[in-house]
Coordinates of N, CA, C and O in Angstrom, one line a residue:
V1368 N 91.7 148.3 146.7 CA 90.4 147.8 145.9 C 89.6 149.2 145.4 O 89.3 150.0 146.1
Y1369 N 89.5 149.0 144.1 CA 88.8 150.4 143.5 C 87.3 150.0 142.9 O 86.4 150.9 142.9
D1370 N 86.8 149.0 142.8 CA 85.7 148.6 142.4 C 85.3 147.0 142.7 O 86.3 146.1 142.8
V1371 N 83.8 146.7 143.2 CA 83.2 145.5 143.4 C 82.0 145.5 142.7 O 81.2 146.1 142.7
A1372 N 81.8 144.1 142.0 CA 80.5 143.9 141.4 C 80.1 142.6 141.9 O 80.8 141.7 142.0
F1373 N 78.7 142.3 142.0 CA 78.1 141.1 142.3 C 78.0 140.3 140.9 O 77.8 140.9 140.0
W1374 N 78.5 138.9 141.0 CA 78.3 138.1 140.0 C 77.7 136.8 140.3 O 78.1 136.2 141.4
N1375 N 76.6 136.2 139.7 CA 75.9 135.0 140.1 C 76.0 134.8 141.6 O 75.3 135.0 142.3
D1376 N 77.1 133.6 141.8 CA 77.3 133.5 143.4 C 78.3 134.1 144.0 O 79.0 133.5 144.7
G1377 N 78.9 135.2 143.4 CA 80.0 135.5 143.7 C 80.3 137.1 143.8 O 79.5 138.0 143.3
Y1378 N 81.7 137.5 144.0 CA 82.0 139.0 143.7 C 83.2 139.1 142.9 O 84.1 138.2 142.8
L1379 N 83.2 140.1 142.0 CA 84.2 140.2 141.3 C 85.0 141.5 141.8 O 84.3 142.8 142.2
V1380 N 86.3 141.7 142.2 CA 86.9 142.8 142.7 C 88.0 143.2 141.8 O 89.0 142.5 141.4
G1381 N 88.1 144.4 141.8 CA 89.0 145.2 141.1 C 89.8 146.3 141.7 O 89.5 146.8 142.7
G1382 N 91.2 146.4 141.4 CA 92.1 147.3 142.2 C 93.2 147.2 141.7 O 93.7 146.7 140.7
G1383 N 94.3 147.9 142.6 CA 95.6 147.4 142.4 C 96.4 146.8 143.4 O 96.7 147.4 144.4
F1384 N 96.2 145.5 143.4 CA 96.7 144.6 144.6 C 97.4 143.5 143.8 O 97.4 143.2 143.0
A1385 N 98.5 142.8 144.8 CA 99.1 141.6 144.4 C 98.6 140.1 144.9 O 99.1 139.2 144.2
A1386 N 97.9 140.4 145.8 CA 97.2 139.1 146.3 C 95.7 139.2 146.9 O 95.4 140.4 147.2
M1387 N 95.2 138.3 146.8 CA 93.9 138.3 147.6 C 93.6 136.7 148.5 O 94.0 135.8 147.8
G1388 N 93.0 137.2 149.6 CA 92.9 135.9 150.2 C 94.2 135.7 151.0 O 95.1 136.4 151.1
K1389 N 94.1 134.6 151.9 CA 95.5 134.1 152.7 C 96.6 133.9 151.6 O 97.6 134.2 152.2
V1390 N 96.6 132.9 150.7 CA 97.7 132.9 149.9 C 97.4 132.7 148.2 O 98.3 132.1 147.6
K1391 N 96.3 133.4 147.8 CA 95.9 133.3 146.5 C 96.7 134.5 145.8 O 96.5 135.7 146.2
S1392 N 97.6 134.2 144.8 CA 98.1 135.2 144.2 C 97.5 135.9 142.8 O 97.0 135.0 142.2
R1393 N 96.7 136.8 143.3 CA 95.8 137.4 142.3 C 96.2 138.7 142.2 O 96.2 139.5 143.1
K1394 N 96.6 139.2 141.0 CA 97.3 140.6 140.6 C 96.0 141.6 140.0 O 95.5 141.2 139.0
N1395 N 95.4 142.3 140.6 CA 94.4 143.5 140.2 C 93.0 143.1 140.0 O 92.0 143.9 139.7
F1396 N 92.9 141.7 140.1 CA 91.5 141.2 139.6 C 91.1 139.7 140.2 O 92.1 139.0 140.2
A1397 N 90.1 139.7 141.2 CA 89.8 138.4 141.8 C 88.3 138.1 141.6 O 87.7 139.2 141.6
V1398 N 88.1 136.9 141.5 CA 86.6 136.5 141.8 C 86.7 135.8 143.0 O 87.5 134.7 143.3
I1399 N 85.7 135.8 143.9 CA 85.4 135.2 145.2 C 84.1 134.6 145.5 O 83.0 135.3 145.0
D1400 N 84.0 133.3 145.6 CA 82.8 132.7 145.9 C 81.9 133.2 147.1 O 82.7 133.5 148.3
M1401 N 81.0 133.4 146.8 CA 79.9 134.1 148.1 C 79.8 133.3 149.1 O 79.5 133.7 150.1
N1402 N 79.7 132.2 149.0 CA 79.1 131.4 149.7 C 80.5 130.4 150.6 O 80.3 130.5 151.8
T1403 N 81.5 130.2 149.9 CA 82.5 129.7 150.7 C 83.6 130.7 150.9 O 84.7 130.4 151.9
K1404 N 83.4 132.0 150.4 CA 84.6 133.1 150.5 C 85.9 132.8 150.0 O 87.0 133.5 150.3
E1405 N 85.7 131.3 149.1 CA 87.2 131.4 148.6 C 87.4 132.1 147.3 O 86.5 132.4 146.5
V1406 N 88.6 132.3 147.1 CA 89.0 132.9 145.8 C 89.3 132.1 144.8 O 89.7 131.0 145.0
L1407 N 88.2 132.2 143.8 CA 88.0 131.2 142.7 C 89.2 131.1 141.6 O 90.2 132.1 141.7
P1408 N 89.6 130.1 140.7 CA 90.8 129.9 140.0 C 90.9 130.9 139.0 O 92.3 131.2 138.6
F1409 N 89.8 131.6 138.4 CA 90.4 132.5 137.4 C 91.2 133.5 137.8 O 91.0 134.2 138.7
A1410 N 92.5 133.8 136.9 CA 93.4 134.6 137.4 C 93.9 135.2 136.1 O 95.2 134.9 135.9
P1411 N 93.1 136.4 135.8 CA 93.7 137.0 134.6 C 95.0 137.8 134.6 O 95.7 138.2 133.8
N1412 N 95.2 138.1 135.9 CA 96.7 139.0 136.3 C 96.5 140.2 135.3 O 97.8 140.3 134.6
P1413 N 95.9 141.1 135.1 CA 96.1 142.2 134.4 C 97.4 143.0 134.9 O 97.7 143.0 136.2
D1414 N 98.0 143.6 133.7 CA 99.6 144.2 134.2 C 99.4 145.5 134.9 O 100.3 146.3 134.9
G1415 N 98.2 146.0 135.1 CA 98.0 147.3 135.8 C 96.6 147.3 136.5 O 95.9 146.3 136.6
P1416 N 96.2 148.3 137.3 CA 94.8 148.4 138.3 C 93.9 148.2 137.3 O 93.5 148.9 136.2
V1417 N 92.6 147.5 137.8 CA 91.4 147.2 137.3 C 90.6 148.5 138.3 O 90.7 148.6 139.5
E1418 N 90.0 149.4 137.4 CA 89.4 150.4 138.2 C 87.8 150.6 138.0 O 87.0 151.0 138.6
N1419 N 87.3 149.6 136.8 CA 85.9 149.8 136.7 C 85.4 148.5 136.3 O 86.1 147.7 135.4
I1420 N 84.3 147.7 136.9 CA 83.8 146.4 136.8 C 82.1 146.6 136.2 O 81.6 147.3 137.4
L1421 N 81.8 146.2 135.2 CA 80.4 146.4 134.9 C 79.8 144.9 134.6 O 80.4 144.4 133.5
V1422 N 78.7 144.2 135.2 CA 78.3 143.2 134.8 C 77.0 143.3 133.8 O 76.1 144.2 134.3
D1423 N 77.0 142.8 132.8 CA 75.9 142.9 131.8 C 75.4 141.8 131.3 O 76.2 141.3 130.3
G1424 N 74.5 141.1 131.8 CA 74.0 139.7 131.1 C 75.0 139.0 131.2 O 75.7 138.3 132.1
E1425 N 75.4 137.9 129.9 CA 76.7 137.0 130.1 C 78.0 137.9 130.1 O 79.0 137.1 130.2
N1426 N 78.2 139.3 129.9 CA 79.3 139.9 129.8 C 80.0 140.5 131.2 O 78.9 141.3 131.9
I1427 N 81.1 140.7 131.5 CA 81.4 141.7 132.5 C 82.6 142.4 131.7 O 83.5 142.0 130.8
F1428 N 82.4 143.8 131.5 CA 83.2 144.8 130.9 C 84.3 145.1 132.3 O 83.9 145.6 133.2
V1429 N 85.4 145.1 131.9 CA 86.6 145.4 133.0 C 87.4 146.6 132.4 O 87.8 146.4 131.1
S1430 N 87.6 147.8 133.1 CA 88.4 148.6 132.4 C 89.3 149.1 133.3 O 89.3 149.1 134.7
G1431 N 90.3 149.8 133.0 CA 91.5 150.1 133.8 C 92.9 150.8 133.2 O 92.8 150.7 132.0
S1432 N 94.0 150.5 134.0 CA 95.2 151.2 133.4 C 96.1 149.9 133.0 O 97.0 149.6 133.7
F1433 N 95.5 149.2 132.2 CA 96.5 147.9 131.9 C 96.4 147.7 130.4 O 95.7 148.4 129.7
S1434 N 97.3 146.8 130.1 CA 97.4 146.5 128.5 C 97.1 145.1 128.1 O 97.0 144.7 127.1
E1435 N 97.4 144.4 129.2 CA 97.0 142.7 129.2 C 96.6 142.6 130.4 O 96.4 142.8 131.5
F1436 N 95.3 141.4 130.1 CA 94.2 140.8 130.6 C 94.2 139.7 130.4 O 93.6 139.3 129.0
D1437 N 94.6 138.7 131.1 CA 94.4 137.1 130.5 C 95.4 137.0 129.5 O 96.5 137.3 129.7
V1438 N 94.6 136.6 128.5 CA 95.5 136.3 127.2 C 95.2 137.3 126.3 O 95.8 137.3 125.2
A1439 N 94.3 138.4 126.5 CA 93.9 139.3 125.7 C 94.7 140.9 125.6 O 95.1 141.0 126.8
T1440 N 95.2 141.5 124.7 CA 95.8 142.7 124.6 C 94.5 143.4 124.9 O 93.8 143.3 124.0
A1441 N 94.6 144.2 125.7 CA 93.1 144.9 126.3 C 93.3 146.2 126.8 O 92.9 146.5 127.8
Q1442 N 94.0 147.2 126.3 CA 93.9 148.6 126.7 C 92.9 149.4 126.3 O 92.9 149.2 124.7
P1443 N 92.1 149.8 126.7 CA 92.2 150.0 128.2 C 90.8 149.2 128.7 O 90.3 149.6 130.1
I1444 N 90.2 148.2 127.6 CA 88.8 147.8 128.6 C 89.1 146.2 127.8 O 89.4 146.2 126.5
V1445 N 88.2 145.4 128.3 CA 88.2 144.1 127.9 C 86.6 143.4 128.5 O 86.2 143.8 129.3
R1446 N 86.2 142.6 127.6 CA 84.9 141.9 128.0 C 85.3 140.4 128.2 O 86.0 139.8 127.6
V1447 N 84.7 140.0 129.5 CA 84.9 138.7 129.9 C 83.4 137.9 129.7 O 82.4 138.6 130.3
N1448 N 83.4 136.9 129.3 CA 82.0 136.1 129.5 C 82.2 135.5 130.8 O 82.8 135.0 131.2
K1449 N 81.1 135.8 131.6 CA 80.9 135.5 133.0 C 80.8 134.0 133.3 O 80.6 133.8 134.3
N1450 N 80.4 133.2 132.2 CA 80.1 131.9 132.4 C 81.2 131.1 132.3 O 81.3 130.1 132.9
S1451 N 82.1 131.5 131.1 CA 83.2 130.4 131.0 C 84.5 131.4 131.4 O 85.6 130.8 131.4
F1452 N 84.3 132.5 131.8 CA 85.6 133.5 132.2 C 86.5 133.4 130.9 O 87.4 133.5 131.3
A1453 N 86.0 133.4 129.8 CA 87.1 133.4 128.8 C 87.2 135.3 128.3 O 86.0 135.6 128.3
S1454 N 88.1 135.5 128.3 CA 88.3 137.1 128.0 C 88.7 137.2 126.3 O 89.4 136.5 126.0
E1455 N 88.3 138.3 126.0 CA 88.6 138.7 124.6 C 88.6 140.4 124.7 O 88.0 141.0 125.3
S1456 N 89.5 140.9 123.8 CA 89.8 142.2 123.8 C 88.8 142.8 122.9 O 88.4 142.1 122.1
L1457 N 88.2 144.0 123.2 CA 87.4 144.7 122.6 C 88.2 145.4 121.5 O 88.3 146.7 121.8
T1458 N 88.8 144.8 120.5 CA 90.2 145.6 119.7 C 89.4 146.9 119.1 O 90.2 147.6 118.9
T1459 N 88.2 147.1 118.6 CA 87.7 148.2 118.0 C 87.9 149.1 119.2 O 88.0 150.5 118.9
V1460 N 87.3 149.1 120.3 CA 87.5 150.1 121.4 C 88.7 150.6 121.7 O 89.3 151.5 121.7
V1461 N 89.6 149.5 121.9 CA 91.0 149.5 122.2 C 91.5 150.5 121.0 O 92.4 151.5 121.3
S1462 N 91.7 150.1 119.6 CA 92.0 151.2 118.6 C 91.6 152.4 118.7 O 92.3 153.3 118.3
F1463 N 90.2 152.6 119.3 CA 89.9 154.2 119.3 C 90.2 154.9 120.5 O 90.5 155.8 120.3
L1464 N 90.5 154.1 121.6 CA 91.1 154.8 122.7 C 92.3 154.2 123.2 O 92.6 153.9 124.4
P1465 N 93.5 154.5 122.6 CA 94.7 154.1 123.1 C 95.2 155.0 123.9 O 94.9 156.2 124.2
D1466 N 95.7 154.2 125.1 CA 96.3 155.2 126.1 C 95.4 156.1 127.0 O 95.5 157.1 127.3
S1467 N 94.0 155.8 126.7 CA 92.9 156.7 127.3 C 92.8 156.2 128.7 O 92.7 155.1 129.2
K1468 N 92.4 157.3 129.5 CA 91.8 156.9 130.9 C 90.3 156.8 130.9 O 89.7 157.6 130.7
I1469 N 89.8 155.6 131.2 CA 88.5 155.3 131.3 C 87.9 155.5 132.7 O 88.4 155.0 133.6
E1470 N 87.1 156.5 133.0 CA 86.7 156.7 134.3 C 85.2 156.1 134.7 O 84.9 155.9 135.7
G1471 N 84.7 155.6 133.6 CA 83.3 155.0 134.0 C 82.7 154.2 132.7 O 83.1 154.4 131.7
T1472 N 81.7 153.4 132.8 CA 81.1 152.7 131.7 C 79.9 152.3 132.2 O 79.3 152.2 133.3
D1473 N 78.9 152.3 131.1 CA 77.3 151.8 131.5 C 76.9 151.3 130.1 O 77.5 151.3 129.2
V1474 N 75.7 150.7 130.3 CA 75.3 150.0 128.8 C 73.8 150.1 129.1 O 73.2 150.3 129.8
D1475 N 73.1 149.9 127.8 CA 71.9 149.7 127.5 C 71.6 148.7 126.8 O 72.7 147.8 126.6
E1476 N 70.6 148.2 126.0 CA 70.4 147.0 125.5 C 71.4 146.7 124.2 O 71.8 145.7 124.1
N1477 N 72.0 147.8 123.6 CA 72.8 147.8 122.7 C 74.3 148.3 122.6 O 75.0 147.9 122.0
N1478 N 74.4 149.3 123.6 CA 75.7 150.0 123.3 C 76.3 149.8 124.9 O 75.7 149.9 126.0
L1479 N 77.7 150.1 124.8 CA 78.5 150.3 125.7 C 78.9 151.7 125.8 O 79.5 152.1 124.8
Y1480 N 78.8 152.5 127.1 CA 79.4 154.0 126.8 C 80.0 154.1 127.7 O 80.2 153.3 128.9
V1481 N 81.1 154.8 127.4 CA 82.4 155.1 128.0 C 82.8 156.5 128.2 O 82.4 157.4 127.4
V1482 N 83.1 156.8 129.6 CA 83.3 158.3 129.8 C 84.7 158.0 130.3 O 85.3 157.2 130.9
G1483 N 85.6 159.2 130.1 CA 86.9 159.6 130.6 C 87.8 160.6 130.1 O 87.2 161.6 129.4
D1484 N 89.1 160.1 130.1 CA 90.0 161.3 129.5 C 90.5 160.9 127.8 O 91.3 160.1 127.9
F1485 N 89.7 161.3 127.1 CA 90.2 160.9 125.6 C 89.6 162.1 124.9 O 88.5 162.8 125.2
D1486 N 90.2 162.6 123.5 CA 89.7 163.7 123.1 C 89.9 163.4 121.5 O 90.2 162.4 121.2
T1487 N 89.7 164.4 120.8 CA 89.8 164.2 119.4 C 91.0 164.0 118.8 O 91.3 163.8 117.6
S1488 N 92.2 164.0 119.6 CA 93.5 163.8 119.2 C 93.8 162.3 119.0 O 94.9 162.0 118.2
S1489 N 92.9 161.4 119.6 CA 92.9 160.0 119.1 C 92.1 159.8 117.7 O 91.5 160.8 117.2
S1490 N 91.8 158.6 117.3 CA 91.2 158.4 116.0 C 89.6 158.5 116.1 O 89.0 158.3 115.3
L1491 N 89.5 158.7 117.5 CA 87.8 158.7 117.8 C 87.5 160.2 117.8 O 88.3 161.1 118.4
N1492 N 86.6 160.7 117.1 CA 86.2 161.9 117.1 C 85.3 162.2 118.1 O 83.9 162.9 117.8
Q1493 N 85.5 161.9 119.2 CA 84.6 162.1 120.5 C 85.5 162.5 121.4 O 86.6 162.2 121.6
Q1494 N 85.0 163.5 122.4 CA 85.8 164.1 123.6 C 85.1 163.8 125.0 O 83.9 164.1 125.2
G1495 N 85.5 162.7 125.5 CA 85.2 162.5 127.2 C 83.9 161.6 127.0 O 83.9 161.0 128.1
I1496 N 83.3 161.2 126.1 CA 82.0 160.5 126.3 C 82.0 159.8 124.8 O 82.1 160.3 123.8
A1497 N 81.7 158.4 124.5 CA 81.6 157.7 123.5 C 80.4 156.5 123.6 O 80.6 156.1 124.9
A1498 N 79.8 156.3 122.7 CA 79.0 154.9 122.7 C 79.7 153.8 121.6 O 80.0 154.2 120.5
F1499 N 79.7 152.6 122.2 CA 80.2 151.6 121.2 C 79.4 150.5 121.0 O 78.4 150.3 122.2
D1500 N 79.0 149.9 120.1 CA 78.2 148.5 119.8 C 78.9 147.6 121.1 O 79.9 147.2 120.8
K1501 N 77.9 147.0 122.1 CA 78.5 146.3 123.1 C 78.7 144.8 122.7 O 79.6 144.2 123.1
S1502 N 78.3 144.4 121.2 CA 78.8 142.9 120.9 C 80.0 143.4 120.0 O 81.0 142.3 120.0
T1503 N 80.1 144.0 118.9 CA 81.3 144.2 118.1 C 82.2 145.5 118.5 O 83.5 145.2 118.2
G1504 N 82.0 146.4 119.4 CA 82.9 147.3 119.8 C 83.1 148.3 118.6 O 83.9 149.3 118.9
Q1505 N 82.1 148.6 117.8 CA 82.2 149.5 116.7 C 81.7 150.8 117.3 O 80.5 150.7 118.1
I1506 N 82.2 151.8 117.0 CA 82.0 153.1 117.5 C 80.5 153.6 116.9 O 80.2 153.4 115.9
Q1507 N 79.7 154.1 118.0 CA 78.4 154.5 117.2 C 78.1 155.9 116.7 O 78.8 156.6 117.6
D1508 N 77.5 156.3 115.9 CA 77.2 157.6 115.6 C 76.2 158.3 116.8 O 74.9 158.1 116.6
W1509 N 77.0 158.9 117.7 CA 76.2 159.6 118.8 C 76.9 160.9 119.0 O 78.1 160.9 119.5
P1510 N 76.2 161.9 119.0 CA 76.6 163.1 118.9 C 77.0 164.0 120.4 O 77.5 165.0 120.3
A1511 N 77.1 163.0 121.4 CA 77.3 163.5 122.5 C 78.9 164.1 122.7 O 79.6 163.5 122.2
Q1512 N 79.1 165.0 123.1 CA 80.5 165.7 123.2 C 80.5 166.4 124.8 O 79.7 166.7 125.5
S1513 N 82.0 166.3 125.2 CA 82.3 167.1 126.5 C 83.3 168.1 126.2 O 84.0 167.8 125.2
L1514 N 83.5 168.8 126.9 CA 84.6 170.2 126.8 C 85.8 169.5 127.4 O 86.9 170.2 127.0
D1515 N 85.8 168.6 128.1 CA 86.9 168.1 129.0 C 86.7 166.9 129.3 O 85.8 166.0 129.1
A1516 N 87.6 166.0 130.0 CA 87.5 164.9 130.4 C 86.5 164.8 131.4 O 86.0 165.5 132.2
V1517 N 85.6 163.5 131.3 CA 84.7 163.3 132.2 C 84.8 162.3 133.0 O 85.7 161.1 132.9
S1518 N 84.5 162.4 134.3 CA 84.7 161.3 135.5 C 83.2 160.9 135.9 O 82.3 161.6 135.9
E1519 N 83.3 159.9 136.3 CA 82.2 159.1 137.0 C 81.3 159.8 138.1 O 81.8 160.4 138.9

């Protein structure tokens, strides 16, 4: 298990695992009801480890070393609606950060901040840290730069 986040009445668990609970097949991501301790039905089964989970209002931002999450092509980050558990790819972020290693995420009112191992060799003219509109995934004009990879 790499990360755990609190959500409404439960916990979101991410990591590199094949099962959660006694008999629940859950690959790399699981939702556990806080009261019953049962693993809930949502099973996106990402095809690689989930390393970061961030809950923000109605959204859950999940990042890691995966290229698929539920039905979304989602490398390296996906947004999940925490009420419906419908997932969607942040395609603009994905296109800017292909094959990137995301080390951490944070949000403010409008933006999703991403730190990790990416540089100007991608189509993103940022190195190590970037800001995206958290609704649209569009890159924000934000002059922060790092000289190397950034870790949380």
